Amino acid sequence: MESGLEDVVAAETVLSHVDGKRGELIIRGFSLDALAGRRFEEIVGLLFGGFFAALPDDDGIAAGLAAARRRAFAEIGAIDEKLTSMPTTDAVRALVARLADADDLESAFNLLGATAVFTPAVIRRKAGLAPEPPRPDLGHSADVLAMLTGRPPSPVAAAALDTYLVTVADHGLNASTFTARVIASTRAGLTSSVLGAISALKGPLHGGAPGPVLDMLDAIAVPARAEGWIEAALDRRERLMGFGHRIYRVRDPRADALKAAVRRMAAEGAIDPARFALAEAVEAAALAILRRRKPDRPLDVNVEFYTALLLEALGFPREAFTAVFAMGRTAGWIAHAREQAATQRLIRPQSVYVGPAPRAAA
Ligand code: COA
């Protein structure tokens, strides 16, 4: 057996498809390119369609999310010293655990509102600042940034976070989504599915990688040092963060969507042009060197490389990047949990027993 379940089909889904050979991500019949300019609220509607009775239109979803953000903020007193001493993702998970565990649309909105409100609130508390209340007049992404920085964001910053949240909202049967579906198959509620999924996401092999991309850029510091630094890292048999993928054998399409957003931010002065130039130089040097050193193994840019630059420019601390990832992926987890629950079939695979044969009791 393959202990990573490679090539095992464990679900039928109408939600998303990852084509690793063509470098394509399809979400409910749309390629990522077609969705990357949309607002997060629209992607929530796209993913939730058919999984909740009486799903409102996009404006109704925006209003539902705004109300959920307000309800989450009413719980902000639960952020105590113990939570602020934890990594942000762990603190957000503990706060999400306080939500009621049900299957209805309000519970789904509460989960999206909770990750959106608690992430900036925990970041601010850690920095010794008071949490900022949500604003119903702002879209979901703009409000997250306003709660982070204390002022409404520029349109380019709000659009960049929308691009990020849309880009990571769903991605086939990845480890956290599979976790959410297993939990949903037991008929536990949506909160249980999302809590399990956050726990799977936070591991460094899944959603914990973009912080180290910034550590690499900091270590390289100037474009002229990129080649030498990368060669030395590969000589030490280290892996380059933000490159390679288990499924994509060509460029990760999410990397292109995020690079385009970062380029727009640079053009608007929302990102330090020197930082962008450094990232592009590191990308070019890494691709050339990886091609030369590993001619048989296609290694290209993955989603984490430009995620790191984008979230840094928006003002998120690198230790909180996984919590921001969860903010977007919660939409996909909820849709997958509802899709799995609709099959009414418990997920219960087999294992092969390789322990000792039965023996007489001593
Ligand atoms: N830098 C350098 N070499 C890499 C590499 C990277 N980022 N990713 C893979 N390789 C090399 C491996 O060392 C291995 O070489 P070898 O055969 O000489 O030992 C070969 O490519 C195949 O690696 P394998 O472990 O089979 O790849 P995988 O498909 O299991 O790995 C990742 C996928 C994502 C775990 C891997 O590419 C990686 O560690 N990337 C860096 C971390 C990262 O960016 N994670 C976020 C993913 S979205």
XYZ file of C-alpha atoms and ligand atoms in Angstrom:
410
model
C 0.000 0.000 0.000
C 0.985 3.676 -0.397
C 1.035 5.205 3.077
C 0.397 8.654 1.569
C -2.726 7.299 -0.258
C -1.288 8.563 -3.550
C -3.628 7.676 -6.429
C -6.415 6.547 -4.049
C -9.732 8.160 -5.034
C -11.602 8.872 -1.786
C -14.430 11.178 -2.884
C -16.495 12.388 -5.807
C -16.767 16.158 -5.840
C -18.356 18.917 -7.894
C -16.214 21.493 -6.091
C -12.685 21.569 -7.523
C -10.158 19.726 -9.647
C -6.372 19.992 -9.635
C -4.762 19.032 -12.970
C -1.103 18.615 -12.081
C 0.129 17.956 -15.628
C -1.554 20.947 -17.233
C -1.116 23.247 -14.248
C -4.821 23.940 -13.998
C -7.150 24.476 -11.037
C -10.875 24.252 -11.813
C -13.397 25.472 -9.231
C -17.012 24.554 -10.022
C -16.422 24.736 -13.753
C -14.286 27.893 -13.765
C -10.525 28.022 -14.166
C -8.723 29.922 -11.423
C -7.785 32.646 -13.975
C -11.483 33.407 -14.441
C -12.090 33.678 -10.690
C -8.975 35.486 -9.466
C -10.490 38.963 -9.912
C -13.692 38.159 -8.002
C -14.586 39.105 -4.428
C -14.341 36.462 -1.709
C -18.113 36.745 -1.099
C -18.753 35.587 -4.694
C -16.540 32.515 -4.273
C -18.362 31.638 -1.035
C -21.613 31.727 -3.069
C -20.036 29.623 -5.813
C -18.767 26.966 -3.376
C -21.880 26.900 -1.172
C -24.372 26.708 -4.095
C -26.582 23.619 -3.743
C -25.265 22.782 -0.270
C -27.557 25.063 1.762
C -31.299 25.599 1.323
C -32.239 29.204 0.463
C -28.675 30.432 -0.149
C -28.957 34.216 -0.690
C -27.420 36.076 -3.656
C -23.949 37.630 -3.414
C -25.250 40.762 -1.642
C -27.102 38.548 0.846
C -23.939 36.536 1.419
C -21.986 39.772 1.972
C -24.612 40.857 4.539
C -24.562 37.412 6.180
C -20.775 37.542 6.498
C -20.871 41.102 7.877
C -23.393 40.007 10.541
C -21.208 36.996 11.390
C -18.159 39.254 11.793
C -20.184 41.376 14.223
C -21.217 38.276 16.211
C -17.589 37.074 16.323
C -16.383 40.444 17.608
C -18.855 40.178 20.513
C -16.729 37.184 21.661
C -13.452 39.087 21.576
C -13.230 39.107 25.396
C -12.291 35.420 25.190
C -8.810 36.407 23.924
C -6.918 36.132 27.195
C -3.199 36.110 28.010
C -2.935 32.363 27.511
C -4.259 32.685 23.948
C -2.013 35.638 23.070
C 1.017 33.611 24.176
C 0.172 30.934 21.552
C 0.971 31.005 17.819
C -1.836 32.934 16.085
C -3.202 29.854 14.284
C -3.479 27.914 17.559
C -5.228 30.849 19.253
C -7.702 31.209 16.360
C -8.392 27.459 16.509
C -9.134 27.707 20.257
C -11.537 30.602 19.616
C -13.285 28.759 16.762
C -13.783 25.813 19.166
C -16.153 27.999 21.200
C -18.691 28.169 18.333
C -21.829 26.025 18.343
C -21.477 22.854 16.255
C -24.348 22.845 13.740
C -24.890 22.342 10.006
C -26.914 25.373 8.950
C -25.923 28.412 6.882
C -25.644 30.653 9.953
C -23.075 28.253 11.421
C -21.170 28.336 8.119
C -21.162 32.169 8.137
C -20.110 32.138 11.816
C -17.062 30.026 10.948
C -16.060 32.388 8.116
C -16.700 35.412 10.349
C -14.709 33.886 13.209
C -11.530 33.220 11.236
C -11.783 36.721 9.676
C -12.246 38.537 13.009
C -10.110 36.484 15.386
C -6.997 36.458 13.188
C -6.470 40.264 13.118
C -7.706 40.562 16.728
C -5.130 38.040 18.007
C -2.373 39.689 15.929
C -3.229 43.101 17.427
C -3.469 41.735 20.993
C -0.054 40.108 20.578
C 1.297 43.530 19.544
C -0.274 45.150 22.622
C -3.014 46.860 20.575
C -6.793 46.796 21.141
C -8.787 44.750 18.587
C -10.586 46.876 15.975
C -14.346 46.278 15.540
C -15.601 45.112 12.117
C -17.340 47.562 9.756
C -20.515 46.417 7.976
C -19.932 48.931 5.147
C -16.735 47.171 4.058
C -16.428 43.997 1.998
C -15.070 40.906 3.772
C -11.431 41.327 2.664
C -11.364 45.103 3.162
C -12.813 44.632 6.652
C -10.160 42.047 7.587
C -7.460 44.589 6.631
C -9.256 47.407 8.478
C -9.423 45.181 11.588
C -5.694 44.465 11.160
C -4.386 47.994 10.627
C -7.121 50.162 12.177
C -7.940 52.002 8.951
C -9.810 51.112 5.738
C -7.362 49.683 3.193
C -6.586 51.058 -0.261
C -8.643 49.429 -3.050
C -5.488 47.717 -4.336
C -4.781 46.163 -0.912
C -8.389 44.970 -0.503
C -8.302 43.508 -4.029
C -5.012 41.750 -3.244
C -6.484 40.031 -0.171
C -9.574 39.087 -2.217
C -7.256 37.521 -4.811
C -5.428 35.604 -2.092
C -8.571 34.315 -0.319
C -10.185 33.321 -3.642
C -6.978 31.626 -4.830
C -6.718 29.415 -1.729
C -10.473 28.829 -1.160
C -10.453 25.267 -2.487
C -7.892 22.838 -3.920
C -9.134 19.271 -4.398
C -8.729 16.599 -1.750
C -5.755 18.051 0.101
C -4.969 16.828 3.642
C -7.100 19.379 5.516
C -10.078 19.009 3.162
C -9.946 15.227 3.480
C -9.880 15.682 7.273
C -12.971 17.920 7.086
C -14.788 15.295 5.000
C -13.915 12.408 7.360
C -15.288 14.388 10.302
C -18.434 15.399 8.367
C -19.049 11.740 7.477
C -19.540 10.969 11.190
C -22.326 13.624 11.272
C -20.414 15.854 13.658
C -21.138 19.534 12.920
C -19.368 22.058 10.686
C -17.371 23.520 13.585
C -15.859 20.074 14.224
C -14.939 19.724 10.546
C -13.279 23.154 10.431
C -11.400 22.580 13.705
C -9.974 19.302 12.422
C -9.097 20.928 9.114
C -7.236 23.833 10.780
C -5.279 21.253 12.774
C -4.252 19.449 9.576
C -3.480 22.723 7.764
C -1.050 24.077 10.352
C 1.603 21.400 9.758
C 4.692 22.517 7.830
C 4.044 20.039 5.013
C 0.654 21.643 4.267
C -0.133 25.278 5.156
C 2.888 26.206 7.210
C 5.412 26.971 4.432
C 5.169 30.659 3.363
C 6.889 32.104 6.450
C 10.204 30.356 5.546
C 10.045 31.916 2.034
C 10.494 35.313 3.707
C 13.337 33.940 5.822
C 15.056 32.923 2.557
C 14.512 36.365 0.968
C 15.863 38.023 4.122
C 18.934 35.787 4.054
C 19.627 36.522 0.354
C 18.958 40.262 0.885
C 20.091 41.534 -2.576
C 19.507 40.081 -6.089
C 23.239 39.695 -6.768
C 23.521 37.170 -3.920
C 20.617 34.967 -5.133
C 22.609 32.538 -7.272
C 25.399 31.916 -4.768
C 22.984 31.513 -1.853
C 20.765 29.045 -3.753
C 23.721 26.964 -4.977
C 25.076 26.785 -1.413
C 21.655 25.800 0.009
C 21.268 23.012 -2.568
C 24.856 21.860 -1.900
C 23.735 21.426 1.730
C 20.825 19.329 0.355
C 18.266 21.860 1.601
C 14.965 22.415 -0.197
C 14.083 25.798 -1.611
C 10.918 27.077 0.025
C 8.163 28.029 -2.417
C 9.310 25.560 -5.111
C 8.073 22.045 -5.965
C 4.684 20.389 -5.456
C 3.343 16.855 -4.964
C 0.761 17.178 -7.753
C 1.804 20.049 -10.043
C 4.510 19.049 -12.509
C 4.374 22.493 -14.115
C 3.925 25.947 -12.676
C 1.280 26.135 -9.900
C -1.470 28.337 -11.429
C -2.042 29.916 -8.025
C 1.500 31.300 -8.153
C 0.635 33.238 -11.332
C -2.573 34.679 -9.853
C -0.694 35.827 -6.759
C 2.314 37.166 -8.682
C -0.065 39.269 -10.794
C -1.634 40.659 -7.602
C 1.816 41.419 -6.162
C 2.799 43.141 -9.436
C -0.327 45.345 -9.227
C 0.566 46.226 -5.635
C 4.092 47.160 -6.718
C 2.718 49.373 -9.521
C 0.516 51.191 -6.979
C 3.371 51.633 -4.507
C 1.722 49.186 -2.064
C 4.807 46.991 -1.985
C 8.471 47.910 -1.832
C 9.720 47.634 -5.465
C 13.096 46.431 -4.179
C 11.390 43.537 -2.338
C 9.502 42.560 -5.524
C 12.688 42.812 -7.612
C 14.506 40.604 -5.072
C 11.714 37.992 -5.219
C 11.775 37.968 -9.033
C 15.559 37.590 -9.057
C 15.371 34.707 -6.558
C 12.598 33.067 -8.603
C 14.589 33.325 -11.860
C 17.827 32.093 -10.290
C 16.094 29.207 -8.490
C 14.276 28.032 -11.630
C 17.473 28.097 -13.710
C 19.514 26.285 -11.062
C 16.812 23.667 -10.311
C 16.462 22.950 -14.054
C 20.197 22.437 -14.377
C 20.594 20.348 -11.203
C 17.397 18.276 -11.521
C 16.770 17.921 -15.263
C 14.481 14.890 -14.726
C 12.304 16.362 -11.961
C 10.220 19.406 -13.019
C 10.378 21.815 -10.068
C 8.549 25.100 -10.438
C 7.175 27.908 -8.287
C 4.350 26.939 -5.936
C 1.570 28.920 -4.237
C 3.671 29.794 -1.193
C 6.334 31.917 -2.917
C 4.216 34.950 -3.840
C 1.787 34.318 -0.947
C 4.666 35.267 1.310
C 5.277 38.568 -0.472
C 1.584 39.436 -0.710
C 0.710 38.750 2.946
C 3.842 40.560 4.123
C 2.930 43.645 2.074
C -0.597 43.587 3.501
C 0.854 43.799 7.017
C 0.344 40.258 8.331
C 3.201 38.956 10.521
C 4.773 35.821 9.037
C 3.876 33.681 12.057
C 0.173 34.343 11.301
C 0.235 33.367 7.591
C -1.362 29.945 8.225
C -4.337 31.565 9.992
C -4.890 33.813 6.930
C -4.750 30.701 4.721
C -7.451 29.142 6.963
C -9.606 32.275 6.481
C -9.882 31.481 2.773
C -9.844 27.672 2.889
C -12.699 27.588 5.472
C -15.092 28.224 2.546
C -13.853 25.082 0.773
C -13.817 22.982 3.962
C -17.462 23.858 4.673
C -18.597 23.050 1.118
C -16.716 19.725 1.166
C -18.163 18.871 4.606
C -21.695 19.518 3.292
C -21.013 17.507 0.124
C -19.674 14.577 2.164
C -22.572 14.703 4.649
C -25.029 14.529 1.735
C -23.653 11.086 0.783
C -24.800 9.855 4.226
C -21.892 7.428 4.167
C -19.411 7.075 7.029
C -15.765 7.126 5.845
C -14.214 4.046 7.394
C -11.300 2.519 5.450
C -9.415 -0.693 6.278
C -5.928 -1.169 7.627
C -3.616 -4.138 7.145
C -2.655 -5.764 10.442
C 1.104 -6.379 10.557
C 1.404 -7.004 14.326
C 2.053 -10.357 16.027
C -0.286 -13.309 15.448
C -2.787 -14.069 18.256
C -1.033 -15.659 21.227
C -2.188 -17.260 24.458
C -2.507 -14.922 27.431
C 0.503 -15.202 29.764
N 14.037 22.453 -3.586
C 15.016 21.609 -3.962
N 14.803 20.329 -4.329
C 13.530 19.900 -4.305
C 12.463 20.721 -3.924
C 12.756 22.051 -3.560
N 11.793 22.897 -3.176
N 11.307 20.029 -4.004
C 11.645 18.789 -4.398
N 12.984 18.719 -4.576
C 13.743 17.546 -5.017
C 13.901 16.538 -3.895
O 15.037 16.809 -3.100
C 14.029 15.246 -4.662
O 15.336 15.149 -5.153
P 16.143 13.761 -5.090
O 15.323 12.812 -5.904
O 17.482 14.099 -5.675
O 16.169 13.400 -3.640
C 13.100 15.457 -5.842
O 13.002 16.873 -6.040
C 11.699 14.884 -5.634
O 11.236 15.254 -4.339
P 9.944 14.619 -3.627
O 10.144 14.635 -2.143
O 9.534 13.345 -4.265
O 8.890 15.679 -4.008
P 7.429 15.788 -3.416
O 6.556 15.872 -4.600
O 7.128 14.779 -2.399
O 7.569 17.183 -2.657
C 7.093 19.258 -1.685
C 6.648 18.179 -2.681
C 6.159 20.438 -1.776
C 7.033 18.657 -0.248
C 8.548 19.686 -2.010
O 8.622 20.152 -3.333
C 9.093 20.704 -1.035
O 9.568 20.331 0.039
N 9.033 22.035 -1.389
C 9.526 23.074 -0.520
C 8.499 23.414 0.556
C 7.287 24.168 -0.015
O 7.419 25.110 -0.759
N 6.112 23.706 0.422
C 4.847 24.276 -0.003
C 4.133 23.366 -0.964
S 2.676 24.125 -1.641
